[in-house]
């Protein structure tokens, strides 16, 4: 029924561990976080030079000191953001990560998982699988990321990219689009960081790739059922809610995820996911 | 907030890199979008690092445009002589480095026609403008932008002789550059291979600052 394909990486490693966030995801995630914060803080300073609304951003949270300095930061960090973003999109498509982790998104799934999340019944057992709310938010924020770059480019090069400016409905509207995307990203950031702190093992996964910081021979081996999506089986039951790696692996009861057992710590991570688990179920 | 000198040096280097990238992607045939006159912004904003009261007041009859550098004919030009050159009108968007923009109507002689008349060496890197603004305003314009068909020696705004606020007697209208690279109250132009800096450029604005 299921067959395992072990990757090179897994074959070489004597004690394979379940990698929830592959190393490339972790690198682009943190580079993006750094670049994005530079872009946002310098962007606020630039905004202050000619505010769109009746407020400005406090000098204490802006970057650059004045318009000229902020522009230098903005147009330096943009390279980091863009190159890193392109690497992320290219690898996301090439590895199939986007398809595997972000699709499908169904309205029913989103509604059910939103309800579960709001009643603290959302499962975080398997950090390698995103719930529907995560899928929606991550897909949404990736789209916002693309739009903020495109609106930014159209403001930077409104002559060379006049078709892009037209697409946004004009230079002035592109400014509002750019600002709105920033606001959405900041809102996402607040929720994202809050949830990552509520489910600390998701933060650990984005830092070290795994849920816990264990590298020894007692490391748990991958559970074939992790990818067995149709059966509704859950993996990682053994260590769910606990940081210690299980010493007796393979005792999983393939039980259905029932609401009472689903309140676990784990999994609210930006752009996160598996992909290079080294384990494929076909 | 962050202003350690090493960070500043790095940012300057990236800005120079950005100059090169922007020059590389600049297509001199790409025209700035033009607009119907009905879309002209009224009133068109006055913007400078000084108040309107401090804007230069130049007597047109005494004014002469000085021409220097790598040109065959270095004679100065009176306003009457310049007015006789063929003029074209453009309705384009002026975009300020601060982010706001406004659509205006400017009429004058394409700079590339004038450079031809004075026998400028168009292989030179820059046309450097010096202006009458207080504290001395100057700005370098890269040659490819100087030769852009819409780069204009402007004598009229909204079909009227350029008012004091907008740069009488002459401004350089460059619709492919941010506003601070559209010099007003021009006194002289110099065709040169040397990067001579500029009022805002020296303070940190990206020197290319073009679209």
CSV table of C-alpha atoms in Angstrom, one decimal:
chain,number,residue,atom,x,y,z
A,1,UNK,CA,0.0,0.0,0.0
A,2,UNK,CA,2.7,2.4,0.9
A,3,UNK,CA,6.3,2.3,-0.2
A,4,UNK,CA,9.1,4.3,1.2
A,5,UNK,CA,11.6,6.2,-0.9
A,6,UNK,CA,14.6,7.1,1.2
A,7,UNK,CA,16.5,10.1,0.1
A,8,UNK,CA,20.3,10.3,-0.2
A,9,UNK,CA,20.4,12.5,2.9
A,10,UNK,CA,18.5,9.9,4.8
A,11,UNK,CA,20.6,7.0,3.5
A,12,UNK,CA,23.8,8.7,4.6
A,13,UNK,CA,22.6,9.5,8.1
A,14,UNK,CA,22.8,6.7,10.5
A,15,UNK,CA,20.2,8.1,12.8
A,16,UNK,CA,17.7,10.0,10.7
A,17,UNK,CA,15.6,12.5,12.3
A,18,UNK,CA,12.3,13.9,11.1
A,19,UNK,CA,13.1,17.3,9.6
A,20,UNK,CA,10.1,19.5,9.8
A,21,UNK,CA,11.6,22.6,8.3
A,22,UNK,CA,14.4,21.8,5.7
A,23,UNK,CA,17.4,23.9,6.0
A,24,UNK,CA,16.7,26.0,2.9
A,25,UNK,CA,13.3,27.0,4.3
A,26,UNK,CA,14.9,28.0,7.6
A,27,UNK,CA,17.5,30.1,5.9
A,28,UNK,CA,15.1,32.0,3.6
A,29,UNK,CA,12.6,32.4,6.5
A,30,UNK,CA,15.1,34.2,8.7
A,31,UNK,CA,16.8,36.2,5.9
A,32,UNK,CA,13.3,37.2,4.9
A,33,UNK,CA,12.4,38.2,8.4
A,34,UNK,CA,15.5,40.4,8.7
A,35,UNK,CA,15.1,42.0,5.2
A,36,UNK,CA,11.4,42.6,5.8
A,37,UNK,CA,11.9,44.3,9.1
A,38,UNK,CA,14.5,46.6,7.5
A,39,UNK,CA,12.1,47.3,4.6
A,40,UNK,CA,9.2,48.1,7.0
A,41,UNK,CA,11.1,50.3,9.3
A,42,UNK,CA,12.8,52.3,6.5
A,43,UNK,CA,9.5,52.3,4.7
A,44,UNK,CA,7.8,54.0,7.6
A,45,UNK,CA,10.5,56.8,7.5
A,46,UNK,CA,9.9,57.2,3.8
A,47,UNK,CA,6.2,57.4,4.4
A,48,UNK,CA,6.7,60.1,6.9
A,49,UNK,CA,8.1,62.4,4.2
A,50,UNK,CA,4.8,62.5,2.5
A,51,UNK,CA,2.1,60.7,4.6
A,52,UNK,CA,-0.8,59.2,2.8
A,53,UNK,CA,-3.0,59.4,6.0
A,54,UNK,CA,-3.3,61.8,8.9
A,55,UNK,CA,-0.6,60.0,10.9
A,56,UNK,CA,3.1,59.5,10.8
A,57,UNK,CA,5.3,56.8,12.4
A,58,UNK,CA,7.2,57.5,15.5
A,59,UNK,CA,10.9,58.3,14.8
A,60,UNK,CA,11.8,55.7,17.4
A,61,UNK,CA,10.5,52.8,15.3
A,62,UNK,CA,11.8,54.0,11.9
A,63,UNK,CA,15.1,53.3,10.3
A,64,UNK,CA,17.4,55.8,8.5
A,65,UNK,CA,17.1,58.9,10.5
A,66,UNK,CA,15.7,61.0,7.6
A,67,UNK,CA,14.3,60.4,4.2
A,68,UNK,CA,17.6,60.1,2.4
A,69,UNK,CA,19.0,57.6,5.0
A,70,UNK,CA,15.7,55.6,4.9
A,71,UNK,CA,15.9,55.4,1.1
A,72,UNK,CA,19.4,54.1,1.3
A,73,UNK,CA,18.3,51.4,3.7
A,74,UNK,CA,15.1,50.6,1.6
A,75,UNK,CA,17.0,50.3,-1.7
A,76,UNK,CA,19.7,48.2,-0.1
A,77,UNK,CA,17.4,45.8,1.8
A,78,UNK,CA,15.3,45.4,-1.3
A,79,UNK,CA,18.0,43.3,-2.9
A,80,UNK,CA,18.1,41.0,0.0
A,81,UNK,CA,14.3,40.8,0.1
A,82,UNK,CA,14.0,40.2,-3.7
A,83,UNK,CA,16.8,37.7,-4.2
A,84,UNK,CA,15.8,35.8,-1.1
A,85,UNK,CA,12.1,35.9,-2.2
A,86,UNK,CA,12.9,34.6,-5.6
A,87,UNK,CA,15.0,31.8,-4.2
A,88,UNK,CA,12.0,30.9,-2.0
A,89,UNK,CA,9.5,31.0,-4.8
A,90,UNK,CA,11.8,29.0,-7.1
A,91,UNK,CA,12.5,26.3,-4.5
A,92,UNK,CA,8.9,26.3,-3.3
A,93,UNK,CA,7.7,25.4,-6.8
A,94,UNK,CA,10.7,23.2,-7.8
A,95,UNK,CA,10.6,21.0,-4.7
A,96,UNK,CA,6.8,20.8,-4.8
A,97,UNK,CA,6.6,22.3,-1.4
A,98,UNK,CA,3.9,24.8,-2.3
A,99,UNK,CA,1.8,22.2,-3.9
A,100,UNK,CA,2.3,19.7,-1.1
A,101,UNK,CA,2.0,22.0,1.8
A,102,UNK,CA,-0.3,24.8,0.8
A,103,UNK,CA,-2.8,22.9,-1.4
A,104,UNK,CA,-5.6,22.2,-1.4
A,105,UNK,CA,-7.4,25.0,0.4
A,106,UNK,CA,-11.1,24.4,0.8
A,107,UNK,CA,-13.6,26.8,2.3
A,108,UNK,CA,-14.9,23.9,4.5
A,109,UNK,CA,-11.5,23.1,5.8
A,110,UNK,CA,-10.8,26.8,6.6
A,111,UNK,CA,-14.1,27.2,8.4
A,112,UNK,CA,-13.6,23.9,10.4
A,113,UNK,CA,-10.0,24.7,11.3
A,114,UNK,CA,-10.8,28.3,12.2
A,115,UNK,CA,-13.5,27.0,14.6
A,116,UNK,CA,-11.0,24.5,16.0
A,117,UNK,CA,-8.4,27.1,16.5
A,118,UNK,CA,-10.7,29.5,18.2
A,119,UNK,CA,-11.8,26.8,20.7
A,120,UNK,CA,-8.2,25.7,21.2
A,121,UNK,CA,-8.9,22.3,19.6
A,122,UNK,CA,-6.7,22.6,16.6
A,123,UNK,CA,-4.1,19.8,16.4
A,124,UNK,CA,-0.5,20.7,16.4
A,125,UNK,CA,0.7,17.1,16.5
A,126,UNK,CA,2.1,17.0,13.1
A,127,UNK,CA,4.1,20.1,12.4
A,128,UNK,CA,4.9,18.9,9.0
A,129,UNK,CA,1.3,19.4,7.8
A,130,UNK,CA,-0.4,22.7,7.7
A,131,UNK,CA,-4.0,23.1,8.8
A,132,UNK,CA,-6.3,25.0,6.5
A,133,UNK,CA,-6.0,28.3,8.3
A,134,UNK,CA,-2.2,28.1,8.0
A,135,UNK,CA,-2.5,27.2,4.3
A,136,UNK,CA,-4.8,30.2,3.7
A,137,UNK,CA,-2.6,32.6,5.7
A,138,UNK,CA,0.7,31.5,4.2
A,139,UNK,CA,-0.7,31.5,0.6
A,140,UNK,CA,-2.2,34.9,1.3
A,141,UNK,CA,1.0,36.4,2.8
A,142,UNK,CA,3.1,35.0,-0.1
A,143,UNK,CA,0.7,36.7,-2.5
A,144,UNK,CA,0.9,39.9,-0.5
A,145,UNK,CA,4.7,39.6,-0.6
A,146,UNK,CA,4.5,39.4,-4.4
A,147,UNK,CA,2.2,42.4,-4.7
A,148,UNK,CA,4.2,44.6,-2.3
A,149,UNK,CA,7.3,43.9,-4.4
A,150,UNK,CA,5.5,44.6,-7.7
A,151,UNK,CA,3.9,47.8,-6.4
A,152,UNK,CA,7.3,48.9,-5.0
A,153,UNK,CA,8.9,48.2,-8.4
A,154,UNK,CA,6.3,50.3,-10.1
A,155,UNK,CA,6.9,53.2,-7.9
A,156,UNK,CA,10.7,52.8,-8.3
A,157,UNK,CA,10.6,52.6,-12.1
A,158,UNK,CA,7.3,54.2,-13.2
A,159,UNK,CA,8.6,54.9,-16.7
A,160,UNK,CA,10.3,51.7,-17.5
A,161,UNK,CA,7.5,49.7,-15.9
A,162,UNK,CA,4.6,52.0,-16.9
A,163,UNK,CA,2.5,48.9,-17.8
A,164,UNK,CA,2.9,47.7,-14.3
A,165,UNK,CA,1.9,51.1,-12.9
A,166,UNK,CA,-1.2,50.9,-15.2
A,167,UNK,CA,-2.0,47.5,-13.8
A,168,UNK,CA,-2.2,49.0,-10.4
A,169,UNK,CA,-4.4,51.8,-11.8
A,170,UNK,CA,-1.8,54.6,-11.6
A,171,UNK,CA,1.2,55.8,-9.6
A,172,UNK,CA,-0.9,57.2,-6.8
A,173,UNK,CA,-2.9,54.0,-6.3
A,174,UNK,CA,0.3,51.9,-6.4
A,175,UNK,CA,1.4,53.9,-3.3
A,176,UNK,CA,-1.8,52.9,-1.5
A,177,UNK,CA,-1.4,49.3,-2.6
A,178,UNK,CA,2.2,49.3,-1.3
A,179,UNK,CA,1.1,50.8,2.0
A,180,UNK,CA,-1.9,48.3,2.3
A,181,UNK,CA,0.4,45.4,1.7
A,182,UNK,CA,2.8,46.7,4.4
A,183,UNK,CA,-0.2,46.9,6.8
A,184,UNK,CA,-1.2,43.3,6.0
A,185,UNK,CA,2.3,42.1,6.5
A,186,UNK,CA,2.6,43.8,9.8
A,187,UNK,CA,-0.8,42.4,10.9
A,188,UNK,CA,0.4,38.9,9.8
A,189,UNK,CA,3.7,39.4,11.6
A,190,UNK,CA,1.9,40.2,14.9
A,191,UNK,CA,-0.4,37.1,14.7
A,192,UNK,CA,2.4,34.9,13.4
A,193,UNK,CA,4.8,35.8,16.2
A,194,UNK,CA,2.1,35.4,18.8
A,195,UNK,CA,1.1,32.0,17.6
A,196,UNK,CA,4.7,30.8,17.2
A,197,UNK,CA,5.2,31.8,20.9
A,198,UNK,CA,2.0,29.9,21.8
A,199,UNK,CA,3.3,26.8,20.0
A,200,UNK,CA,7.0,27.0,20.8
A,201,UNK,CA,7.9,23.7,19.1
A,202,UNK,CA,7.0,25.3,15.8
A,203,UNK,CA,9.6,28.0,16.6
A,204,UNK,CA,12.1,25.4,17.4
A,205,UNK,CA,11.3,23.7,14.1
A,206,UNK,CA,12.1,26.9,12.3
A,207,UNK,CA,15.3,27.3,14.2
A,208,UNK,CA,16.8,23.9,14.2
A,209,UNK,CA,14.5,22.0,11.8
A,210,UNK,CA,13.1,19.7,14.4
A,211,UNK,CA,10.6,19.9,17.2
A,212,UNK,CA,13.2,19.2,19.9
A,213,UNK,CA,16.9,19.8,20.1
A,214,UNK,CA,18.0,16.2,20.1
A,215,UNK,CA,20.6,14.8,17.8
A,216,UNK,CA,21.6,11.6,19.5
A,217,UNK,CA,21.1,8.0,18.6
A,218,UNK,CA,17.9,7.9,20.5
A,219,UNK,CA,16.4,10.1,17.8
A,220,UNK,CA,13.1,9.0,16.6
A,221,UNK,CA,12.9,7.6,13.1
A,222,UNK,CA,10.3,8.9,10.6
A,223,UNK,CA,6.9,7.4,10.8
A,224,UNK,CA,5.6,6.2,7.5
A,225,UNK,CA,2.1,7.2,8.5
A,226,UNK,CA,3.2,10.8,8.6
A,227,UNK,CA,2.4,11.1,4.9
A,228,UNK,CA,-0.5,8.8,4.8
A,229,UNK,CA,-3.0,11.5,4.3
A,230,UNK,CA,-6.1,9.7,3.2
A,231,UNK,CA,-6.2,7.4,6.2
A,232,UNK,CA,-6.3,10.3,8.5
A,233,UNK,CA,-3.6,8.8,10.6
A,234,UNK,CA,-1.5,11.0,12.8
A,235,UNK,CA,2.2,10.7,13.4
A,236,UNK,CA,4.3,12.1,16.1
A,237,UNK,CA,1.8,11.1,18.7
A,238,UNK,CA,4.5,9.8,21.0
A,239,UNK,CA,6.2,13.1,21.6
A,240,UNK,CA,3.2,15.3,21.1
A,241,UNK,CA,3.1,17.8,23.8
A,242,UNK,CA,6.4,16.6,25.2
A,243,UNK,CA,9.9,17.6,24.3
A,244,UNK,CA,11.6,14.4,25.1
A,245,UNK,CA,12.3,12.1,22.1
A,246,UNK,CA,10.5,8.8,22.3
A,247,UNK,CA,12.6,5.9,23.1
A,248,UNK,CA,10.1,3.3,22.0
A,249,UNK,CA,9.2,4.2,18.6
A,250,UNK,CA,6.7,2.4,16.4
A,251,UNK,CA,4.0,1.9,19.0
A,252,UNK,CA,1.6,4.2,17.3
A,253,UNK,CA,-1.9,3.4,17.5
A,254,UNK,CA,-3.4,4.8,14.3
A,255,UNK,CA,-6.1,6.5,16.1
A,256,UNK,CA,-8.3,9.2,14.7
A,257,UNK,CA,-7.5,12.6,15.7
A,258,UNK,CA,-10.2,13.4,18.2
A,259,UNK,CA,-10.8,16.8,19.4
A,260,UNK,CA,-9.9,16.1,23.0
A,261,UNK,CA,-6.5,14.9,22.0
A,262,UNK,CA,-5.8,17.5,19.5
A,263,UNK,CA,-4.7,20.3,21.8
A,264,UNK,CA,-1.1,20.0,21.3
A,265,UNK,CA,1.8,22.4,21.1
A,266,UNK,CA,3.2,22.9,17.7
A,267,UNK,CA,3.0,24.4,14.3
A,268,UNK,CA,2.3,27.9,13.4
A,269,UNK,CA,5.3,28.9,11.4
A,270,UNK,CA,5.8,31.2,8.5
A,271,UNK,CA,6.4,29.6,5.2
A,272,UNK,CA,7.4,26.6,7.1
A,273,UNK,CA,7.0,22.9,6.3
A,274,UNK,CA,8.8,19.8,5.5
A,275,UNK,CA,9.5,18.9,1.9
A,276,UNK,CA,12.8,17.3,2.6
A,277,UNK,CA,11.7,14.8,5.1
A,278,UNK,CA,13.4,12.1,3.1
A,279,UNK,CA,10.3,10.0,3.3
A,280,UNK,CA,7.9,9.6,0.5
A,281,UNK,CA,4.7,7.7,0.6
A,282,UNK,CA,3.4,6.8,-2.8
B,1,UNK,CA,18.4,54.7,14.5
B,2,UNK,CA,21.3,52.7,13.1
B,3,UNK,CA,24.0,55.1,12.0
B,4,UNK,CA,27.3,53.4,12.6
B,5,UNK,CA,29.9,54.6,10.1
B,6,UNK,CA,30.4,51.1,8.7
B,7,UNK,CA,26.7,50.7,8.0
B,8,UNK,CA,26.8,54.1,6.3
B,9,UNK,CA,29.7,53.1,4.1
B,10,UNK,CA,28.0,49.9,3.1
B,11,UNK,CA,24.8,51.8,2.2
B,12,UNK,CA,26.8,54.3,0.1
B,13,UNK,CA,28.4,51.4,-1.8
B,14,UNK,CA,25.0,49.8,-2.4
B,15,UNK,CA,23.7,53.1,-3.6
B,16,UNK,CA,26.6,53.3,-6.1
B,17,UNK,CA,25.8,49.8,-7.1
B,18,UNK,CA,22.1,50.9,-7.6
B,19,UNK,CA,23.3,53.7,-9.8
B,20,UNK,CA,25.0,51.2,-12.1
B,21,UNK,CA,22.0,48.8,-12.1
B,22,UNK,CA,19.6,51.6,-12.9
B,23,UNK,CA,21.8,52.9,-15.7
B,24,UNK,CA,21.9,49.4,-17.0
B,25,UNK,CA,18.2,48.8,-17.0
B,26,UNK,CA,17.4,52.4,-18.3
B,27,UNK,CA,15.9,52.1,-21.7
B,28,UNK,CA,16.4,55.6,-23.3
B,29,UNK,CA,13.6,54.8,-25.7
B,30,UNK,CA,11.0,54.2,-23.0
B,31,UNK,CA,8.9,57.4,-22.8
B,32,UNK,CA,7.3,58.7,-19.6
B,33,UNK,CA,3.5,58.4,-19.8
B,34,UNK,CA,1.7,61.5,-21.0
B,35,UNK,CA,-1.6,62.7,-19.8
B,36,UNK,CA,-4.5,64.9,-21.1
B,37,UNK,CA,-4.4,68.5,-19.9
B,38,UNK,CA,-7.6,67.8,-18.0
B,39,UNK,CA,-5.5,65.8,-15.6
B,40,UNK,CA,-3.1,68.5,-14.7
B,41,UNK,CA,-2.8,69.0,-10.9
B,42,UNK,CA,-4.1,72.4,-9.8
B,43,UNK,CA,-2.5,74.1,-8.0
B,44,UNK,CA,0.8,72.5,-8.9
B,45,UNK,CA,2.8,72.3,-5.7
B,46,UNK,CA,5.8,74.4,-5.0
B,47,UNK,CA,8.5,72.4,-3.2
B,48,UNK,CA,12.0,73.3,-2.2
B,49,UNK,CA,14.3,73.2,0.8
B,50,UNK,CA,13.4,76.9,1.3
B,51,UNK,CA,10.1,78.9,1.3
B,52,UNK,CA,8.7,80.5,-1.9
B,53,UNK,CA,9.8,83.9,-0.5
B,54,UNK,CA,13.4,82.7,-0.7
B,55,UNK,CA,13.2,81.4,-4.3
B,56,UNK,CA,15.6,83.1,-6.6
B,57,UNK,CA,14.3,86.2,-8.3
B,58,UNK,CA,16.1,86.5,-11.7
B,59,UNK,CA,15.8,89.3,-14.1
B,60,UNK,CA,15.3,87.7,-17.4
B,61,UNK,CA,16.9,90.5,-19.4
B,62,UNK,CA,20.2,90.2,-17.5
B,63,UNK,CA,20.2,86.4,-17.4
B,64,UNK,CA,22.4,84.3,-19.7
B,65,UNK,CA,22.8,80.6,-19.8
B,66,UNK,CA,26.5,79.7,-19.5
B,67,UNK,CA,27.7,76.7,-21.4
B,68,UNK,CA,31.0,75.0,-20.4
B,69,UNK,CA,33.0,71.9,-20.7
B,70,UNK,CA,33.2,69.4,-23.6
B,71,UNK,CA,31.3,71.5,-26.2
B,72,UNK,CA,32.4,73.1,-29.5
B,73,UNK,CA,30.6,76.4,-28.9
B,74,UNK,CA,30.9,77.9,-25.4
B,75,UNK,CA,28.9,81.1,-26.1
B,76,UNK,CA,26.4,82.1,-23.5
B,77,UNK,CA,22.7,82.2,-24.5
B,78,UNK,CA,20.3,85.0,-23.7
B,79,UNK,CA,16.7,84.2,-23.0
B,80,UNK,CA,15.5,85.7,-26.3
B,81,UNK,CA,17.9,83.5,-28.2
B,82,UNK,CA,16.7,80.4,-26.3
B,83,UNK,CA,13.0,81.3,-26.9
B,84,UNK,CA,13.7,81.2,-30.7
B,85,UNK,CA,14.6,77.5,-30.6
B,86,UNK,CA,11.9,75.0,-31.5
B,87,UNK,CA,9.8,74.0,-28.5
B,88,UNK,CA,7.6,71.1,-27.6
B,89,UNK,CA,5.0,70.6,-24.9
B,90,UNK,CA,4.7,67.7,-22.5
B,91,UNK,CA,2.1,66.8,-19.9
B,92,UNK,CA,3.9,64.4,-17.6
B,93,UNK,CA,3.9,63.3,-14.0
B,94,UNK,CA,6.4,64.9,-11.7
B,95,UNK,CA,7.4,62.5,-9.0
B,96,UNK,CA,9.0,63.7,-5.8
B,97,UNK,CA,11.5,61.7,-3.8
B,98,UNK,CA,9.1,62.2,-0.9
B,99,UNK,CA,6.5,60.1,-2.6
B,100,UNK,CA,3.9,62.6,-3.8
B,101,UNK,CA,3.4,63.3,-7.4
B,102,UNK,CA,1.7,65.9,-9.6
B,103,UNK,CA,0.9,66.2,-13.3
B,104,UNK,CA,2.1,69.3,-15.0
B,105,UNK,CA,2.5,70.9,-18.4
B,106,UNK,CA,6.0,72.0,-19.5
B,107,UNK,CA,7.0,73.5,-22.8
B,108,UNK,CA,10.6,74.0,-24.0
B,109,UNK,CA,13.4,72.7,-26.2
B,110,UNK,CA,14.5,69.1,-26.0
B,111,UNK,CA,17.9,69.2,-24.3
B,112,UNK,CA,19.3,66.8,-26.9
B,113,UNK,CA,18.6,69.3,-29.7
B,114,UNK,CA,20.4,72.0,-27.7
B,115,UNK,CA,23.3,69.7,-27.0
B,116,UNK,CA,23.5,69.1,-30.8
B,117,UNK,CA,23.4,72.9,-31.5
B,118,UNK,CA,26.3,73.6,-29.1
B,119,UNK,CA,28.3,70.7,-30.4
B,120,UNK,CA,28.4,68.8,-27.1
B,121,UNK,CA,30.5,65.7,-26.9
B,122,UNK,CA,27.6,63.3,-26.2
B,123,UNK,CA,30.1,60.5,-25.3
B,124,UNK,CA,30.8,62.5,-22.1
B,125,UNK,CA,29.3,61.0,-19.0
B,126,UNK,CA,27.3,64.0,-17.5
B,127,UNK,CA,25.7,67.3,-18.0
B,128,UNK,CA,26.2,69.2,-14.8
B,129,UNK,CA,23.8,72.0,-13.9
B,130,UNK,CA,24.4,74.9,-11.6
B,131,UNK,CA,21.5,76.9,-10.3
B,132,UNK,CA,20.7,80.1,-8.5
B,133,UNK,CA,19.0,78.6,-5.5
B,134,UNK,CA,20.3,79.8,-2.2
B,135,UNK,CA,23.2,77.8,-0.8
B,136,UNK,CA,24.0,76.8,-4.4
B,137,UNK,CA,22.1,74.0,-6.0
B,138,UNK,CA,23.7,71.8,-8.6
B,139,UNK,CA,22.9,68.4,-10.0
B,140,UNK,CA,24.5,66.0,-12.4
B,141,UNK,CA,22.5,64.4,-15.2
B,142,UNK,CA,23.8,61.2,-16.8
B,143,UNK,CA,24.3,61.7,-20.6
B,144,UNK,CA,21.8,59.0,-21.6
B,145,UNK,CA,19.1,60.7,-19.7
B,146,UNK,CA,20.2,64.1,-21.0
B,147,UNK,CA,19.6,62.6,-24.5
B,148,UNK,CA,16.2,61.2,-23.7
B,149,UNK,CA,13.6,62.6,-26.1
B,150,UNK,CA,11.5,64.0,-23.2
B,151,UNK,CA,14.4,65.7,-21.3
B,152,UNK,CA,13.6,69.4,-21.8
B,153,UNK,CA,15.0,72.9,-21.3
B,154,UNK,CA,11.8,74.3,-20.1
B,155,UNK,CA,10.6,77.9,-20.6
B,156,UNK,CA,6.9,77.6,-20.0
B,157,UNK,CA,4.6,76.0,-17.4
B,158,UNK,CA,1.0,75.6,-18.3
B,159,UNK,CA,1.6,77.6,-21.5
B,160,UNK,CA,2.7,80.6,-19.5
B,161,UNK,CA,6.3,81.9,-19.1
B,162,UNK,CA,7.8,79.9,-16.3
B,163,UNK,CA,6.7,81.5,-13.1
B,164,UNK,CA,9.3,82.2,-10.3
B,165,UNK,CA,7.9,79.3,-8.3
B,166,UNK,CA,8.7,76.8,-11.0
B,167,UNK,CA,12.1,78.0,-12.0
B,168,UNK,CA,12.2,81.2,-14.0
B,169,UNK,CA,13.9,81.7,-16.4
B,170,UNK,CA,14.7,78.1,-17.2
B,171,UNK,CA,14.3,74.7,-15.6
B,172,UNK,CA,15.4,71.3,-16.8
B,173,UNK,CA,12.4,69.0,-17.0
B,174,UNK,CA,13.4,65.4,-16.8
B,175,UNK,CA,10.2,63.2,-16.5
B,176,UNK,CA,12.4,60.1,-16.1
B,177,UNK,CA,14.0,61.5,-12.9
B,178,UNK,CA,12.7,62.3,-9.4
B,179,UNK,CA,11.9,66.0,-8.9
B,180,UNK,CA,15.2,66.9,-7.1
B,181,UNK,CA,16.9,66.0,-10.4
B,182,UNK,CA,14.8,68.5,-12.3
B,183,UNK,CA,16.9,71.7,-11.6
B,184,UNK,CA,15.2,75.1,-11.6
B,185,UNK,CA,16.7,78.6,-11.9
B,186,UNK,CA,19.5,77.1,-14.1
B,187,UNK,CA,22.6,79.3,-14.5
B,188,UNK,CA,25.0,77.1,-16.4
B,189,UNK,CA,25.4,73.7,-17.9
B,190,UNK,CA,28.7,71.8,-18.2
B,191,UNK,CA,29.3,68.8,-20.3
B,192,UNK,CA,31.8,66.7,-18.3
B,193,UNK,CA,33.2,63.3,-17.7
B,194,UNK,CA,33.7,64.1,-14.0
B,195,UNK,CA,31.2,63.3,-11.4
B,196,UNK,CA,30.8,66.7,-9.7
B,197,UNK,CA,28.2,65.8,-7.2
B,198,UNK,CA,25.0,67.5,-6.4
B,199,UNK,CA,23.1,69.4,-3.7
B,200,UNK,CA,20.9,66.5,-2.7
B,201,UNK,CA,23.1,63.7,-4.1
B,202,UNK,CA,25.9,64.7,-1.7
B,203,UNK,CA,23.5,64.4,1.2
B,204,UNK,CA,22.7,60.8,0.3
B,205,UNK,CA,19.9,60.8,-2.2
B,206,UNK,CA,20.7,58.1,-4.8
B,207,UNK,CA,22.4,59.9,-7.7
B,208,UNK,CA,20.7,58.1,-10.6
B,209,UNK,CA,17.2,58.4,-9.0
B,210,UNK,CA,15.6,57.8,-12.4
B,211,UNK,CA,12.7,55.8,-13.6
